[in-house]
Amino acid sequence: MKCFCAKLSEDSPDWYEGMDIYDQRSSAPIFIAFVQAGSRVGYRWETERGAPCEVIWLDPEPGQESSGSDYEQYIEELRTIEQQTFYRGFLQPPTEDEYYLVWETVDGCEDDYYPD
């Protein structure tokens, strides 16, 4: 899938700036990125450095009766996507208060989850 990303406008009432953690900017998840698992496509909100919210799927989950390798590929890619999820339980960007609460409860920064 071609890489496509869009950003929430700073004029939006939902936009807010992230905070500095360990002298590195941790942006709010205001970027939209498409993801794909097998033939299934969805999108999710992410930070500038790639810490994502949960995926909002646009297609139904493929059935197990799909050809074996196609379904297995879907499951494998789905697990990878789910392991990457930083903002668990958020289908849309957290509010500013929720964002700060998440960071208060995380020991470390998103570098621990997304090393370069």
PDB file of C-alpha atoms in Angstrom:
ATOM      1  CA  MET A   1       0.000   0.000   0.000  1.00  0.00           C
ATOM      2  CA  LYS A   2       1.284   3.433  -0.890  1.00  0.00           C
ATOM      3  CA  CYS A   3       2.198   5.571   2.098  1.00  0.00           C
ATOM      4  CA  PHE A   4      -0.370   8.297   2.690  1.00  0.00           C
ATOM      5  CA  CYS A   5      -0.568  10.549   5.705  1.00  0.00           C
ATOM      6  CA  ALA A   6      -2.648  13.595   6.564  1.00  0.00           C
ATOM      7  CA  LYS A   7      -2.475  15.925   9.556  1.00  0.00           C
ATOM      8  CA  LEU A   8      -5.173  17.499  11.693  1.00  0.00           C
ATOM      9  CA  SER A   9      -5.272  21.249  11.062  1.00  0.00           C
ATOM     10  CA  GLU A  10      -3.950  23.526  13.802  1.00  0.00           C
ATOM     11  CA  ASP A  11      -7.233  25.443  13.337  1.00  0.00           C
ATOM     12  CA  SER A  12      -9.208  22.401  14.506  1.00  0.00           C
ATOM     13  CA  PRO A  13     -10.715  22.655  17.996  1.00  0.00           C
ATOM     14  CA  ASP A  14      -9.301  19.134  18.609  1.00  0.00           C
ATOM     15  CA  TRP A  15      -5.686  20.153  17.865  1.00  0.00           C
ATOM     16  CA  TYR A  16      -3.192  20.578  20.706  1.00  0.00           C
ATOM     17  CA  GLU A  17       0.554  20.525  20.995  1.00  0.00           C
ATOM     18  CA  GLY A  18       2.354  17.582  22.524  1.00  0.00           C
ATOM     19  CA  MET A  19       4.931  17.837  25.267  1.00  0.00           C
ATOM     20  CA  ASP A  20       8.675  17.482  25.610  1.00  0.00           C
ATOM     21  CA  ILE A  21       9.718  14.163  27.098  1.00  0.00           C
ATOM     22  CA  TYR A  22      13.403  13.611  27.731  1.00  0.00           C
ATOM     23  CA  ASP A  23      14.133  16.649  25.538  1.00  0.00           C
ATOM     24  CA  GLN A  24      12.310  15.111  22.603  1.00  0.00           C
ATOM     25  CA  ARG A  25       8.986  16.292  21.247  1.00  0.00           C
ATOM     26  CA  SER A  26       6.206  13.748  21.632  1.00  0.00           C
ATOM     27  CA  SER A  27       3.528  15.075  19.351  1.00  0.00           C
ATOM     28  CA  ALA A  28      -0.115  14.438  19.921  1.00  0.00           C
ATOM     29  CA  PRO A  29      -1.560  11.741  17.623  1.00  0.00           C
ATOM     30  CA  ILE A  30      -2.850  14.166  14.990  1.00  0.00           C
ATOM     31  CA  PHE A  31      -1.667  12.366  11.845  1.00  0.00           C
ATOM     32  CA  ILE A  32      -3.868   9.925   9.913  1.00  0.00           C
ATOM     33  CA  ALA A  33      -2.161   6.948   8.269  1.00  0.00           C
ATOM     34  CA  PHE A  34      -3.620   4.066   6.297  1.00  0.00           C
ATOM     35  CA  VAL A  35      -2.716   0.512   7.316  1.00  0.00           C
ATOM     36  CA  GLN A  36      -3.254  -2.842   5.649  1.00  0.00           C
ATOM     37  CA  ALA A  37      -3.413  -6.386   6.985  1.00  0.00           C
ATOM     38  CA  GLY A  38      -3.765  -8.867   4.158  1.00  0.00           C
ATOM     39  CA  SER A  39      -6.599  -7.557   2.001  1.00  0.00           C
ATOM     40  CA  ARG A  40      -8.120  -5.545   4.874  1.00  0.00           C
ATOM     41  CA  VAL A  41      -7.584  -1.765   4.903  1.00  0.00           C
ATOM     42  CA  GLY A  42      -8.051   0.718   7.712  1.00  0.00           C
ATOM     43  CA  TYR A  43      -6.657   3.929   9.141  1.00  0.00           C
ATOM     44  CA  ARG A  44      -5.372   5.109  12.484  1.00  0.00           C
ATOM     45  CA  TRP A  45      -4.246   8.270  14.205  1.00  0.00           C
ATOM     46  CA  GLU A  46      -0.504   8.473  14.908  1.00  0.00           C
ATOM     47  CA  THR A  47       2.045  10.822  16.418  1.00  0.00           C
ATOM     48  CA  GLU A  48       4.685  12.422  14.245  1.00  0.00           C
ATOM     49  CA  ARG A  49       7.094   9.667  15.333  1.00  0.00           C
ATOM     50  CA  GLY A  50       4.602   6.875  14.628  1.00  0.00           C
ATOM     51  CA  ALA A  51       3.024   5.983  18.004  1.00  0.00           C
ATOM     52  CA  PRO A  52      -0.471   4.929  16.856  1.00  0.00           C
ATOM     53  CA  CYS A  53      -3.986   4.700  18.223  1.00  0.00           C
ATOM     54  CA  GLU A  54      -6.177   1.661  17.479  1.00  0.00           C
ATOM     55  CA  VAL A  55      -7.072   0.942  13.830  1.00  0.00           C
ATOM     56  CA  ILE A  56     -10.451   1.870  12.406  1.00  0.00           C
ATOM     57  CA  TRP A  57     -11.086  -0.844   9.816  1.00  0.00           C
ATOM     58  CA  LEU A  58     -12.904   0.019   6.594  1.00  0.00           C
ATOM     59  CA  ASP A  59     -13.509  -3.595   5.518  1.00  0.00           C
ATOM     60  CA  PRO A  60     -14.895  -6.570   7.402  1.00  0.00           C
ATOM     61  CA  GLU A  61     -12.464  -9.153   8.742  1.00  0.00           C
ATOM     62  CA  PRO A  62     -11.787 -11.851   6.136  1.00  0.00           C
ATOM     63  CA  GLY A  63     -13.312 -15.204   6.969  1.00  0.00           C
ATOM     64  CA  GLN A  64     -11.261 -18.221   7.908  1.00  0.00           C
ATOM     65  CA  GLU A  65     -12.671 -19.929   4.847  1.00  0.00           C
ATOM     66  CA  SER A  66     -10.519 -17.568   2.730  1.00  0.00           C
ATOM     67  CA  SER A  67      -7.605 -19.341   1.129  1.00  0.00           C
ATOM     68  CA  GLY A  68      -5.368 -20.575   3.963  1.00  0.00           C
ATOM     69  CA  SER A  69      -2.303 -18.498   3.155  1.00  0.00           C
ATOM     70  CA  ASP A  70      -4.348 -15.292   2.675  1.00  0.00           C
ATOM     71  CA  TYR A  71      -6.002 -15.632   6.073  1.00  0.00           C
ATOM     72  CA  GLU A  72      -2.708 -16.570   7.737  1.00  0.00           C
ATOM     73  CA  GLN A  73      -1.041 -13.504   6.181  1.00  0.00           C
ATOM     74  CA  TYR A  74      -3.897 -11.339   7.472  1.00  0.00           C
ATOM     75  CA  ILE A  75      -3.544 -12.712  11.021  1.00  0.00           C
ATOM     76  CA  GLU A  76       0.239 -12.261  11.002  1.00  0.00           C
ATOM     77  CA  GLU A  77       0.023  -8.655   9.781  1.00  0.00           C
ATOM     78  CA  LEU A  78      -2.856  -7.915  12.176  1.00  0.00           C
ATOM     79  CA  ARG A  79      -0.765  -9.090  15.160  1.00  0.00           C
ATOM     80  CA  THR A  80       2.083  -6.810  14.091  1.00  0.00           C
ATOM     81  CA  ILE A  81      -0.293  -3.861  13.826  1.00  0.00           C
ATOM     82  CA  GLU A  82      -1.823  -4.617  17.239  1.00  0.00           C
ATOM     83  CA  GLN A  83       1.627  -4.899  18.856  1.00  0.00           C
ATOM     84  CA  GLN A  84       2.498  -1.428  17.528  1.00  0.00           C
ATOM     85  CA  THR A  85      -0.543   0.194  19.156  1.00  0.00           C
ATOM     86  CA  PHE A  86       0.624   2.720  21.730  1.00  0.00           C
ATOM     87  CA  TYR A  87      -2.681   4.466  22.518  1.00  0.00           C
ATOM     88  CA  ARG A  88      -4.701   1.366  23.394  1.00  0.00           C
ATOM     89  CA  GLY A  89      -8.438   1.904  23.613  1.00  0.00           C
ATOM     90  CA  PHE A  90      -8.358   5.075  21.484  1.00  0.00           C
ATOM     91  CA  LEU A  91      -9.996   4.912  18.058  1.00  0.00           C
ATOM     92  CA  GLN A  92      -9.616   8.659  17.730  1.00  0.00           C
ATOM     93  CA  PRO A  93      -6.946  10.962  19.130  1.00  0.00           C
ATOM     94  CA  PRO A  94      -7.115  11.278  22.900  1.00  0.00           C
ATOM     95  CA  THR A  95      -8.229  14.607  24.251  1.00  0.00           C
ATOM     96  CA  GLU A  96      -5.459  16.786  25.615  1.00  0.00           C
ATOM     97  CA  ASP A  97      -6.254  15.649  29.178  1.00  0.00           C
ATOM     98  CA  GLU A  98      -6.260  11.971  28.125  1.00  0.00           C
ATOM     99  CA  TYR A  99      -2.968  12.487  26.271  1.00  0.00           C
ATOM    100  CA  TYR A 100      -1.251  13.813  29.403  1.00  0.00           C
ATOM    101  CA  LEU A 101      -2.787  11.052  31.513  1.00  0.00           C
ATOM    102  CA  VAL A 102      -1.373   8.395  29.147  1.00  0.00           C
ATOM    103  CA  TRP A 103       2.089   9.936  29.423  1.00  0.00           C
ATOM    104  CA  GLU A 104       1.850  10.179  33.213  1.00  0.00           C
ATOM    105  CA  THR A 105       1.236   6.433  33.392  1.00  0.00           C
ATOM    106  CA  VAL A 106       3.910   5.387  30.859  1.00  0.00           C
ATOM    107  CA  ASP A 107       7.362   4.730  32.252  1.00  0.00           C
ATOM    108  CA  GLY A 108       9.663   6.048  29.551  1.00  0.00           C
ATOM    109  CA  CYS A 109       8.851   7.595  26.232  1.00  0.00           C
ATOM    110  CA  GLU A 110       7.702   6.297  22.875  1.00  0.00           C
ATOM    111  CA  ASP A 111      11.349   5.591  21.960  1.00  0.00           C
ATOM    112  CA  ASP A 112      10.973   2.483  24.130  1.00  0.00           C
ATOM    113  CA  TYR A 113       8.187   1.350  21.809  1.00  0.00           C
ATOM    114  CA  TYR A 114       9.545   2.659  18.509  1.00  0.00           C
ATOM    115  CA  PRO A 115      13.340   2.549  18.465  1.00  0.00           C
ATOM    116  CA  ASP A 116      14.999   4.012  15.358  1.00  0.00           C
TER     117      ASP A 116
END
